[in-house]
Amino acid sequence: MKRPLAMAAIGFAGGIFWVMHGGTVRISWMTLFLLTVIGVALGWKFHKVIPLCVATLSVLYGISYADWYVNTVQKPVSKLDGETQLVTARVLEYADVYEENQRVRIHIPKEQLQTPRDITTLIYLPLTEQELRPGDEIRVTAEFYLPTYSQGFDREQYYQSNGIFILGSAKNFQEKRNAEAVYDLKITPDAYSSVWDLPKKTAHQIRQQISAQFTERQGAFLTALLLGDRTELTNIDSNHLKKAGLSHVIAVSGLHVGFLIALLLFLFGRRIGSVLSVPMLLFFFLMVGWSPSVVRASIMYLFLIASFWFRRESDSLNALSAALLLILLYLPTAVDSVSLQLSFSATLGLILFAGRVNSALAAPKWISPAWAKRIWNWIAASISCTLCTQIFAIPILLYYFGYVSILSIPANLAALWAVSAVFALGCAFAIACLLVPMIAQPLASVIGPLTDYIWLIADQIAGLPFGLLYSNRTLGIAAVIVLYITMLLLVLRILPKVTLPIGLIVIAALCHADWKQSLTETRIAFLSVGYGQAAVVSHGDECILIDCGGSGHYNAAQSVLEYMDWNGIEDIDRMILTSVDKTHARNAAELIESTPVSELILPAVNRSTDTLEQLQDIITQEKLPVLYYEDDASCPVGNCGVSVLGGIERKLLVRIQAGKEDILIVHAATQNMLLDYLSEHTLSADRLVASAQITEDYGEMEQILGSIAPSEIVLGSGWESATKFAGIPVYNLYEHGDWFCTVSMESR
């Protein structure tokens, strides 16, 4: 057996994964020891059973270790849920500052909370005049709680995969509503300051210099590239990188470690560069923070350096396996980290197949000029690396995100050289800012245009109407199958120079056909915006928006703009506001300022409020046509199957009838309003969209449901855990996230 470490790593990870997802098998350490002895004896006697013994024992060890970790480390911390305690903690990082509060990572000694280990957690604090910095001490009365599942995202699993088992929030001692909050919080600057805080403080200084010398968009990209901090990127910019297949360049990973090591080797040579790389890797890791991909790349590189120093041949697969084992030994819950899964799957694909595919695509003999061969081989290497990283990553991407981009090949060919240049120059810029400020500005003048070029590539490729393969579309799945067949033929070296272009042409044709099919479909989306509402109905070039109001930190205008950008929608033909209040129109003026709106439809009578005044101002400013509707009769709006119903003072109802979908939106109406309306009108629909206020009185709610007879209820808020009401299934936008539906023209 050539690589027992690889088999052991896979089995160990499998055992941990099984426990983390509900598997329960208690194996005593004595039983495990006896099984190990038996396994060693069998392997010694019968060499052919060694792989089976290694696999079985590694799974059992993974199960035992994960079970011990969960019961000894994780559960004692999780039991703090609901407790309120006074804690004194060390600040580990600079705080993430929001509009109303700030979040900071802290370290709490185990003695304070009576836990087996010290706790690292995130705590939400009120805004403070002095900036929280690494090494500060905070003394605060904190309320601890477990993360919840909301917006279709399992926050508990996400935080646990990053070693956070409980969250905290400063307790507000003010019990009166609308009164100024009162907190028990004391900050002692630099109480724990040490040399280990230097990387974080250095990163903060670099971040400030980047913000001062670059445009907002340039600075956001450079900060993400150098420091792994993506908080400055807008959601739309992040989506452009995802659609273009370039999001990996801003996710601190092995790519960044490779850039850093290559830069050191280029500047100092192999011998000195390899020595300097070890402390630089440690400093870089402490600067960007915990990331499975960075840890994986660092461990693999240390194996490579060790082989160079000891003059031994390096085995990449064993190094990858060792990295996985070390990460899971330190943090078993990291097995659920999407970052870890993508990083290891992409690297495994490179190790196993990149060499074969690259050699299969190497320049043919008939290409004689050396420069032409170099260009051909450079393109071939880029294509082979891109394809090989996708072999194991595509199933993970489809499972977690529901789509995969096939535009990564042209995007990487066009942009990756600029990314490497920006990284190298960015490192020089960071050093210059700290040591020689006078040369920072000339470097910035070069980095800025290169960053603009990368954004240009991302924007142009993301703007293409096809290129994303979705797991819920037949043609998308067909394109994925063709992609795998193409990669299989390349690995087997079956006519590679014919296989690749034909495969890419077929994939492009399937994507184009899928896009053409989408033009004949009506898309309906209810966006999760808190207690407010924002629904988008589109067909071809036509787009109708129903309400634009978010609550709390939800900005409905931003959510709508992100949805439009992702789906290639350029403007809004009609905006229907079912009520001119904060719940339904809070962000309407902002949206009208941000994107073209052709017509606005409002209730005929509206209360005089700040929301109405703000809306009237933007209507006058943009010279926007307005239709005030109050008739009882249903009025069709556009060609998407949308119609408006009046008859309720200051409110509108909306009906969507597209294909098999029959949706009634009563989000703006109260229970009494609906009961009065239903006493004079007959309404029925398969799907009822309502707000939480419609559920205030159970008896009245049953009357409403009896009249409309829906087969499903879509709630904009509340009922975080309810799945049914009066026997009718409930889809909660707060809990499950956005609701989508696609209806083909043939079924209309």
XYZ file of C-alpha atoms in Angstrom:
748
model
C 0.000 0.000 0.000
C 1.788 3.109 -1.261
C -0.179 5.837 0.501
C -1.757 4.600 3.749
C -1.933 8.199 4.996
C -4.433 9.099 2.268
C -6.658 6.159 3.165
C -6.392 7.022 6.865
C -7.294 10.674 6.265
C -10.376 9.798 4.210
C -11.572 7.248 6.764
C -10.898 9.562 9.714
C -12.816 12.412 8.025
C -15.659 10.026 7.178
C -15.980 8.899 10.800
C -16.056 12.496 12.046
C -18.592 13.497 9.405
C -20.875 10.629 10.430
C -20.846 11.716 14.094
C -21.370 15.400 13.248
C -24.483 14.472 11.299
C -26.191 12.415 13.967
C -24.382 9.088 13.922
C -24.081 7.507 17.360
C -21.751 4.619 18.139
C -19.899 4.522 21.446
C -16.547 2.756 21.205
C -14.445 2.522 24.343
C -10.756 3.268 24.052
C -9.961 -0.252 25.254
C -12.109 -1.741 22.460
C -10.410 0.564 19.982
C -6.994 -0.532 21.231
C -7.889 -4.216 20.852
C -9.246 -3.632 17.335
C -6.021 -1.820 16.454
C -3.944 -4.761 17.660
C -6.094 -7.157 15.634
C -5.839 -4.914 12.569
C -2.048 -4.696 12.829
C -1.783 -8.464 13.235
C -4.008 -9.098 10.199
C -2.051 -6.608 8.123
C 1.244 -8.168 9.167
C 0.032 -11.656 8.256
C -2.060 -10.844 5.157
C -0.720 -7.845 3.231
C -3.738 -7.661 0.939
C -6.039 -6.706 3.810
C -3.906 -3.706 4.868
C -6.075 -1.161 2.956
C -9.229 -2.617 4.523
C -7.670 -2.545 8.005
C -6.441 1.035 7.602
C -9.809 2.224 6.278
C -11.809 0.478 9.008
C -9.583 1.580 11.868
C -9.396 5.182 10.645
C -13.207 5.354 10.489
C -13.471 3.969 14.017
C -10.837 6.402 15.281
C -12.692 9.257 13.582
C -15.962 8.226 15.244
C -14.350 7.896 18.668
C -12.444 11.163 18.442
C -15.466 13.122 17.216
C -17.674 11.617 19.921
C -15.107 12.582 22.576
C -14.761 16.101 21.177
C -18.502 16.731 20.987
C -19.147 15.556 24.543
C -16.014 17.017 26.140
C -15.519 20.302 24.285
C -18.571 21.292 22.258
C -21.560 20.395 24.441
C -20.283 22.039 27.665
C -19.975 25.310 25.741
C -23.374 24.914 24.074
C -24.965 24.519 27.520
C -24.281 28.226 28.110
C -27.257 28.941 25.846
C -29.664 31.286 27.650
C -27.246 32.159 30.469
C -26.245 35.704 31.459
C -22.816 36.159 33.029
C -20.266 38.845 33.757
C -17.086 38.029 31.826
C -13.654 39.560 31.436
C -12.230 38.758 28.031
C -9.361 39.558 25.711
C -10.103 41.174 22.343
C -8.517 39.133 19.539
C -9.334 41.222 16.460
C -10.552 44.626 15.403
C -14.317 44.893 15.655
C -16.692 44.754 12.693
C -18.636 47.995 13.105
C -22.270 48.212 11.958
C -24.872 50.994 12.108
C -26.245 50.121 15.547
C -23.635 47.839 17.129
C -20.285 46.140 16.641
C -19.132 42.537 16.662
C -15.762 41.427 17.970
C -13.945 38.128 18.475
C -12.924 37.558 22.097
C -11.098 34.975 24.239
C -12.671 33.987 27.580
C -10.651 31.946 30.133
C -12.261 28.622 31.026
C -12.356 29.452 34.764
C -14.935 32.214 34.231
C -17.580 30.040 32.578
C -16.581 26.671 34.078
C -15.858 25.066 30.705
C -13.213 22.409 29.935
C -11.339 24.785 27.622
C -10.951 28.503 27.044
C -13.648 29.860 24.751
C -13.199 31.855 21.582
C -16.448 33.466 20.524
C -18.067 36.448 18.851
C -19.912 39.000 20.942
C -22.147 41.895 19.887
C -21.449 45.118 21.776
C -22.863 48.639 21.661
C -20.943 51.213 19.656
C -18.084 52.751 21.634
C -16.151 55.994 21.220
C -12.789 54.249 21.454
C -11.881 51.665 18.845
C -11.593 48.093 20.056
C -8.169 46.678 19.219
C -6.406 43.318 19.642
C -4.996 43.083 23.159
C -7.719 45.216 24.778
C -9.652 43.864 27.750
C -13.424 44.086 27.968
C -15.545 43.503 31.042
C -19.176 42.997 30.086
C -22.370 41.346 31.256
C -23.165 39.076 28.340
C -26.149 37.000 27.293
C -25.131 33.794 25.534
C -27.166 32.103 22.809
C -26.888 29.499 20.059
C -26.977 30.618 16.407
C -30.234 29.848 14.620
C -31.243 28.553 11.225
C -32.576 31.490 9.206
C -32.665 32.813 5.652
C -32.141 29.246 4.482
C -28.711 29.238 6.124
C -27.604 26.997 8.986
C -25.658 29.518 11.076
C -25.027 27.037 13.868
C -23.238 24.635 11.540
C -21.317 27.503 9.927
C -20.034 28.874 13.232
C -19.263 25.412 14.602
C -17.178 24.606 11.528
C -15.109 27.679 12.440
C -14.740 26.730 16.102
C -17.480 29.022 17.474
C -19.951 27.042 19.627
C -21.788 29.908 21.334
C -22.446 33.572 20.582
C -22.790 36.464 23.002
C -24.456 39.851 23.217
C -24.048 42.635 25.763
C -27.076 42.639 28.061
C -29.299 45.702 27.903
C -30.414 46.558 31.459
C -32.971 49.122 30.258
C -36.373 47.407 30.372
C -38.442 50.381 29.188
C -39.253 50.387 25.493
C -37.872 53.214 23.325
C -35.570 54.288 26.164
C -31.815 54.630 25.806
C -30.058 51.308 26.276
C -27.958 50.719 29.390
C -25.011 48.303 29.260
C -22.475 47.046 31.785
C -19.333 47.437 29.656
C -15.800 48.488 30.559
C -12.826 48.615 28.180
C -9.183 48.546 29.282
C -6.877 49.375 26.335
C -3.804 47.188 25.715
C -4.326 45.112 28.860
C -3.132 41.963 27.063
C -1.036 43.505 24.299
C 1.659 41.118 23.025
C 3.752 40.372 19.971
C 1.045 37.961 18.754
C -1.222 40.959 18.130
C 1.286 42.489 15.704
C -0.058 40.683 12.576
C -3.623 41.914 13.208
C -2.422 45.456 13.923
C -0.291 45.367 10.793
C -3.290 44.225 8.748
C -5.329 47.092 10.199
C -2.672 49.642 9.190
C -2.536 48.199 5.675
C -6.332 48.317 5.450
C -6.337 52.003 6.394
C -3.667 52.834 3.794
C -5.576 50.956 1.101
C -8.744 52.857 1.982
C -6.874 56.175 1.753
C -5.111 55.623 -1.597
C -7.558 53.637 -3.715
C -11.122 54.054 -4.930
C -13.788 52.218 -2.989
C -14.012 49.384 -5.504
C -10.253 49.064 -5.966
C -9.677 49.100 -2.211
C -12.346 46.490 -1.555
C -10.736 44.081 -4.033
C -7.183 44.694 -2.790
C -8.209 44.291 0.865
C -9.927 40.996 0.036
C -6.963 39.788 -2.012
C -4.229 40.642 0.489
C -5.993 40.286 3.837
C -8.947 38.009 3.188
C -11.328 40.742 4.392
C -14.359 40.770 2.072
C -16.558 43.027 4.198
C -15.914 46.038 1.945
C -17.119 44.240 -1.183
C -20.697 44.963 -2.188
C -22.966 41.968 -2.683
C -23.299 42.813 -6.374
C -19.507 42.864 -6.828
C -19.227 39.550 -4.981
C -21.891 38.104 -7.272
C -20.001 39.282 -10.355
C -16.913 37.417 -9.185
C -19.021 34.312 -8.507
C -20.707 34.390 -11.928
C -17.370 34.922 -13.662
C -15.775 32.040 -11.752
C -13.271 34.380 -10.089
C -14.469 34.263 -6.483
C -11.543 31.994 -5.570
C -9.090 34.876 -6.033
C -10.542 36.789 -3.053
C -11.061 33.747 -0.821
C -7.746 33.495 1.026
C -6.505 30.087 -0.030
C -3.635 28.115 -1.422
C -3.565 30.500 -4.387
C -2.496 33.334 -2.088
C 0.035 31.153 -0.281
C 1.409 30.132 -3.674
C 1.691 33.782 -4.753
C 3.476 34.657 -1.506
C 5.945 31.771 -1.711
C 6.619 32.389 -5.411
C 7.352 36.039 -4.631
C 9.829 35.111 -1.882
C 11.585 32.541 -4.070
C 11.784 35.047 -6.924
C 13.279 37.775 -4.711
C 15.650 35.722 -2.567
C 16.276 32.511 -4.465
C 15.296 28.972 -3.565
C 17.552 28.412 -0.561
C 17.071 31.721 1.293
C 13.481 32.097 0.096
C 12.514 28.704 1.502
C 13.953 29.666 4.893
C 12.172 33.040 4.955
C 8.916 31.467 3.820
C 8.314 29.670 7.144
C 8.072 32.784 9.387
C 6.294 34.649 6.573
C 3.657 31.921 6.361
C 3.112 32.104 10.122
C 2.814 35.892 9.991
C 0.435 35.711 7.012
C -1.717 33.099 8.765
C -1.990 35.203 11.931
C -2.763 38.270 9.827
C -5.629 36.830 7.752
C -6.996 34.545 10.484
C -8.153 30.935 10.533
C -9.000 29.500 7.138
C -8.894 25.762 6.335
C -7.597 26.520 2.838
C -4.693 28.613 4.177
C -3.846 26.000 6.823
C -4.002 23.275 4.168
C -1.708 25.161 1.789
C 0.709 26.098 4.578
C 1.034 22.515 5.832
C 1.547 21.206 2.311
C 4.220 23.801 1.670
C 5.995 22.954 4.940
C 6.120 19.329 3.766
C 7.624 20.541 0.508
C 10.231 22.645 2.342
C 11.082 19.734 4.621
C 11.636 17.462 1.622
C 13.921 20.107 0.095
C 15.933 20.516 3.292
C 16.261 16.766 3.866
C 16.733 16.022 0.151
C 13.718 13.722 -0.047
C 11.067 13.486 -2.729
C 7.839 15.233 -1.757
C 4.524 13.398 -2.112
C 1.685 15.881 -2.637
C -1.073 13.394 -1.853
C 0.490 12.429 1.476
C 1.023 16.119 2.282
C -2.639 16.833 1.497
C -3.734 13.904 3.661
C -1.531 15.041 6.549
C -3.004 18.531 6.302
C -6.537 17.118 6.512
C -5.667 14.955 9.527
C -4.022 17.849 11.394
C -6.928 20.231 10.748
C -9.509 17.682 11.911
C -7.470 16.775 14.973
C -7.401 20.447 15.938
C -11.044 21.149 14.998
C -13.202 18.131 14.071
C -16.229 20.340 13.340
C -14.257 21.840 10.418
C -15.358 18.770 8.447
C -18.577 20.718 7.692
C -16.700 23.782 6.457
C -17.555 24.494 2.817
C -14.199 26.239 2.528
C -12.382 23.090 3.671
C -14.395 20.836 1.367
C -13.814 23.027 -1.695
C -10.147 23.587 -0.921
C -9.332 19.899 -0.471
C -11.494 18.719 -3.379
C -9.925 21.247 -5.774
C -6.391 20.367 -4.638
C -7.108 16.642 -4.924
C -8.262 17.131 -8.498
C -5.049 19.000 -9.296
C -2.837 16.347 -7.728
C -4.538 13.404 -9.419
C -5.265 14.729 -12.889
C -3.519 18.017 -13.706
C -0.317 16.381 -14.926
C -2.105 13.984 -17.279
C -4.446 16.622 -18.680
C -1.646 19.165 -19.083
C 0.532 16.710 -20.986
C -2.433 15.714 -23.142
C -2.972 19.347 -24.117
C 0.737 20.150 -24.604
C 1.752 21.979 -27.758
C 1.891 19.688 -30.814
C 5.156 19.192 -32.641
C 4.048 21.143 -35.719
C 4.106 24.389 -33.697
C 7.709 25.409 -34.271
C 8.361 28.939 -32.866
C 9.365 28.705 -29.220
C 7.222 31.704 -28.239
C 4.152 30.102 -29.822
C 4.769 26.879 -27.889
C 5.111 28.835 -24.643
C 1.809 30.625 -25.244
C 0.077 27.342 -26.179
C 1.440 25.567 -23.089
C 0.503 28.494 -20.837
C -3.087 28.398 -22.104
C -3.145 24.596 -21.832
C -1.874 24.744 -18.241
C -4.526 27.314 -17.300
C -7.286 25.222 -18.867
C -6.083 21.975 -17.292
C -5.796 23.546 -13.831
C -9.259 25.100 -14.089
C -10.843 21.845 -15.256
C -9.050 19.625 -12.748
C -10.009 21.802 -9.773
C -13.647 21.389 -10.818
C -13.703 17.581 -11.021
C -14.470 17.064 -7.328
C -15.629 20.616 -6.564
C -18.643 20.707 -8.915
C -20.816 18.295 -6.833
C -20.049 20.358 -3.704
C -20.918 23.631 -5.489
C -24.169 22.202 -6.833
C -25.137 20.827 -3.417
C -24.505 23.999 -1.419
C -25.206 26.712 -3.979
C -27.287 25.048 -6.689
C -25.162 26.310 -9.568
C -21.683 26.251 -11.064
C -20.061 28.702 -13.465
C -18.500 27.449 -16.701
C -17.146 30.928 -17.420
C -14.135 30.363 -15.175
C -11.908 29.223 -18.073
C -12.058 32.475 -20.107
C -12.191 34.559 -16.919
C -9.059 32.971 -15.471
C -7.215 33.185 -18.787
C -8.016 36.882 -19.008
C -7.603 37.917 -15.366
C -5.323 35.571 -13.439
C -2.088 37.174 -14.709
C -3.382 40.535 -13.470
C -4.393 39.020 -10.115
C -0.874 37.664 -9.576
C 0.589 41.053 -10.528
C -1.774 42.888 -8.173
C -0.892 40.487 -5.348
C 2.859 40.972 -5.831
C 2.551 44.745 -6.184
C 0.052 44.800 -3.314
C 2.568 43.096 -1.033
C 5.157 45.676 -2.090
C 2.610 48.437 -1.448
C 1.870 47.077 2.041
C 5.559 46.921 2.931
C 6.093 50.407 1.513
C 3.244 51.837 3.585
C 4.875 50.460 6.730
C 8.525 51.203 5.953
C 8.934 53.553 2.962
C 5.715 55.597 2.543
C 7.169 57.719 -0.268
C 7.032 54.850 -2.800
C 3.531 53.717 -1.849
C 1.794 56.225 -4.124
C 3.707 55.239 -7.308
C 2.854 51.596 -6.594
C -0.796 52.515 -6.060
C -0.868 54.256 -9.450
C 0.074 50.923 -11.058
C -2.130 48.685 -8.898
C -5.263 50.792 -9.464
C -5.530 50.299 -13.253
C -4.742 46.585 -12.926
C -7.530 46.234 -10.377
C -9.897 48.122 -12.692
C -8.958 45.679 -15.451
C -9.843 42.696 -13.222
C -13.196 44.277 -12.398
C -13.782 44.941 -16.106
C -13.239 41.256 -16.890
C -15.492 40.186 -14.005
C -18.253 42.630 -15.001
C -18.182 41.745 -18.693
C -18.160 37.985 -18.194
C -20.749 38.120 -15.387
C -22.967 40.159 -17.718
C -23.207 37.313 -20.216
C -26.770 35.938 -20.187
C -25.556 32.337 -20.016
C -22.722 30.484 -18.328
C -24.292 29.315 -15.070
C -25.353 25.685 -14.809
C -28.196 25.177 -12.320
C -28.908 21.876 -10.607
C -32.694 22.318 -11.031
C -32.593 22.754 -14.815
C -32.474 19.822 -17.238
C -30.159 21.467 -19.748
C -27.881 22.591 -16.932
C -27.510 19.016 -15.675
C -26.920 17.869 -19.274
C -24.101 20.414 -19.598
C -22.537 19.169 -16.331
C -22.651 15.586 -17.654
C -20.971 16.667 -20.908
C -18.333 18.509 -18.854
C -17.543 15.343 -16.879
C -17.395 13.236 -20.052
C -14.977 15.777 -21.546
C -12.767 15.711 -18.455
C -12.815 11.879 -18.395
C -11.680 11.713 -22.027
C -8.931 14.240 -21.301
C -7.703 12.222 -18.318
C -7.694 9.078 -20.477
C -5.926 11.084 -23.230
C -8.456 10.099 -25.884
C -7.989 12.612 -28.725
C -7.518 15.448 -26.219
C -7.029 18.227 -28.770
C -10.310 17.242 -30.415
C -12.199 16.310 -27.244
C -11.689 19.652 -25.494
C -12.987 22.015 -28.209
C -15.910 19.729 -29.073
C -16.817 19.371 -25.400
C -16.671 23.128 -24.809
C -18.754 23.794 -27.933
C -21.446 21.316 -26.816
C -21.484 22.833 -23.306
C -21.753 26.346 -24.755
C -24.611 25.194 -27.023
C -26.480 23.660 -24.077
C -26.000 26.845 -22.025
C -27.269 28.956 -24.910
C -30.294 26.679 -25.343
C -30.994 26.914 -21.610
C -30.829 30.707 -21.804
C -33.193 30.775 -24.797
C -35.594 28.553 -22.872
C -35.444 30.882 -19.866
C -36.679 33.733 -22.072
C -39.980 31.877 -22.477
C -40.411 31.431 -18.724
C -42.014 33.559 -16.045
C -39.915 33.881 -12.894
C -41.488 34.693 -9.547
C -39.435 35.516 -6.461
C -40.411 36.535 -2.930
C -37.333 37.999 -1.266
C -36.659 37.645 2.445
C -36.569 41.221 3.774
C -37.664 40.835 7.380
C -41.196 42.002 8.219
C -41.468 43.862 4.919
C -42.117 42.582 1.419
C -40.406 42.587 -1.972
C -41.633 40.325 -4.779
C -40.310 40.277 -8.348
C -42.191 38.863 -11.346
C -40.337 38.823 -14.661
C -40.886 37.428 -18.141
C -38.420 38.090 -20.934
C -37.565 41.791 -20.802
C -40.535 42.697 -18.596
C -40.182 43.097 -14.834
C -42.831 43.925 -12.224
C -41.941 44.653 -8.612
C -44.489 44.272 -5.826
C -43.508 46.372 -2.784
C -40.062 47.445 -1.644
C -39.929 47.570 2.130
C -37.451 45.934 4.479
C -37.356 45.917 8.267
C -34.444 46.271 10.681
C -31.120 45.790 8.908
C -32.824 44.453 5.761
C -32.669 46.823 2.806
C -35.260 45.742 0.245
C -33.825 48.052 -2.428
C -30.427 46.346 -2.200
C -32.044 42.894 -2.242
C -34.027 43.776 -5.375
C -30.970 45.252 -7.115
C -28.954 42.120 -6.327
C -31.735 39.900 -7.683
C -32.001 42.003 -10.844
C -28.251 41.985 -11.407
C -27.983 38.217 -10.902
C -30.839 37.556 -13.361
C -29.810 40.122 -15.959
C -32.792 42.442 -15.393
C -31.911 46.020 -16.338
C -34.976 48.004 -15.287
C -38.423 47.792 -13.683
C -41.463 48.286 -15.898
C -43.963 48.661 -13.063
C -43.615 49.015 -9.317
C -46.747 48.158 -7.331
C -46.888 49.371 -3.730
C -49.709 47.585 -1.917
C -49.474 50.121 0.921
C -47.447 53.311 1.286
C -45.947 52.533 4.689
C -42.556 51.454 5.976
C -43.408 47.788 5.753
C -44.095 47.957 2.016
C -42.438 51.160 0.736
C -39.588 51.949 3.108
C -36.885 51.474 0.438
C -38.944 52.352 -2.643
C -37.490 55.855 -3.099
C -33.946 54.502 -2.843
C -34.676 51.895 -5.508
C -36.242 54.452 -7.871
C -33.070 56.529 -7.529
C -30.891 53.501 -8.300
C -32.619 51.910 -11.301
C -35.084 53.014 -14.012
C -38.776 52.538 -13.145
C -41.337 53.152 -15.901
C -44.551 53.323 -13.859
C -45.650 53.354 -10.226
C -48.998 51.927 -9.033
C -50.335 53.075 -5.638
C -53.547 52.853 -3.622
C -55.831 55.832 -4.427
C -55.893 57.025 -0.800
C -52.794 57.144 1.435
C -51.999 58.454 4.879
C -49.686 61.424 5.151
C -46.418 59.951 6.438
C -42.693 60.480 6.012
C -42.654 57.500 3.669
C -45.309 59.070 1.434
C -43.569 62.447 1.473
C -40.256 60.861 0.521
C -41.942 58.915 -2.258
C -43.699 62.016 -3.635
C -40.383 63.862 -3.726
C -38.729 61.173 -5.819
C -41.810 60.942 -8.077
C -41.510 64.669 -8.794
C -37.758 64.493 -9.212
C -37.841 61.555 -11.655
C -41.103 62.689 -13.355
C -42.423 59.195 -12.754
C -45.916 58.295 -14.077
C -48.232 57.172 -11.258
C -51.459 55.180 -11.426
C -53.700 55.490 -8.356
C -55.956 52.437 -8.196
C -59.066 51.842 -6.069
C -61.581 49.809 -8.144
C -62.904 46.508 -6.846
C -62.410 44.909 -10.247
C -59.212 43.070 -11.060
C -56.903 45.129 -13.294
C -54.226 43.280 -15.349
C -50.739 44.776 -15.087
C -48.300 43.936 -17.889
C -47.939 40.537 -19.516
C -46.585 38.491 -16.610
C -49.944 37.332 -15.280
C -50.072 40.044 -12.581
C -53.272 41.858 -11.673
C -54.195 44.427 -9.007
C -57.322 44.377 -6.828
C -58.656 47.406 -4.939
C -61.610 47.687 -2.626
C -59.654 48.003 0.644
C -58.919 51.504 1.920
C -55.236 52.446 1.553
C -54.377 48.890 0.497
C -54.020 46.851 -2.669
C -54.171 43.108 -3.191
C -52.143 41.489 -5.963
C -52.788 38.281 -7.848
C -50.253 36.348 -9.934
C -51.652 33.779 -12.358
C -48.880 32.250 -14.445
C -49.187 28.716 -15.727
C -50.056 26.427 -12.830
C -49.229 29.107 -10.291
C -52.120 31.008 -8.712
C -50.774 33.324 -6.011
C -52.714 35.852 -3.951
C -50.749 38.539 -2.084
C -52.572 40.017 0.919
C -49.457 41.129 2.795
C -50.701 44.686 3.384
C -54.161 43.756 4.717
C -55.072 43.091 8.351
C -57.360 40.257 9.438
C -60.379 42.549 9.787
C -59.760 44.149 6.397
C -59.606 40.742 4.738
C -62.708 39.432 6.485
C -64.696 42.515 5.411
C -63.411 42.164 1.856
C -64.145 38.426 1.696
C -67.690 39.016 2.965
C -68.403 40.867 -0.292
C -65.969 39.242 -2.724
C -65.066 35.680 -3.618
C -61.362 34.932 -3.670
C -59.476 31.669 -3.964
C -55.849 30.863 -4.676
C -53.428 27.952 -4.469
C -50.820 29.988 -2.615
C -51.458 32.768 -0.098
C -48.747 35.346 0.657
C -49.314 37.173 3.945
C -47.565 38.918 6.821
C -47.420 37.751 10.422
C -50.220 40.124 11.450
C -52.728 37.944 9.606
C -52.113 35.222 12.222
C -52.944 37.319 15.299
C -56.353 35.723 15.904
C -56.512 31.987 15.244
C -60.269 31.920 14.710
C -60.251 34.759 12.197
C -57.277 33.203 10.448
C -59.239 29.970 10.011
C -62.121 31.929 8.465
C -59.763 33.582 5.984
C -58.143 30.278 5.065
C -61.547 28.655 4.709
C -62.612 31.302 2.196
C -59.416 31.413 0.123
C -58.590 27.684 0.495
C -54.836 27.873 -0.269
C -52.643 24.795 -0.501
C -49.637 26.695 0.908
C -48.989 29.840 2.948
C -45.938 32.030 2.370
C -45.180 34.167 5.432
C -42.899 37.190 5.331
C -42.000 36.968 9.024
C -42.691 35.260 12.338
C -43.301 31.591 13.074
C -39.672 30.658 12.846
C -40.371 26.985 13.506
C -44.009 26.477 12.415
C -44.469 24.261 9.382
C -48.281 24.193 9.210
C -51.285 26.314 10.102
C -54.710 24.672 10.209
C -53.184 21.767 8.318
C -51.824 24.012 5.537
C -48.034 23.959 4.907
C -46.215 27.197 5.750
C -43.128 28.497 3.944
C -41.485 31.050 6.195
C -39.221 33.508 4.360
C -37.368 34.377 7.561
C -36.473 30.762 8.221
C -36.089 29.297 4.729
C -34.933 32.354 2.770
C -36.105 33.576 -0.634
C -38.918 31.704 -2.410
C -38.505 31.106 -6.150
C -40.706 29.682 -8.863
C -40.250 29.311 -12.630
C -43.210 28.746 -14.960
C -42.788 27.853 -18.630
C -44.834 29.623 -21.300
C -46.292 26.325 -22.512
C -48.063 25.839 -19.191
C -49.558 29.323 -19.126
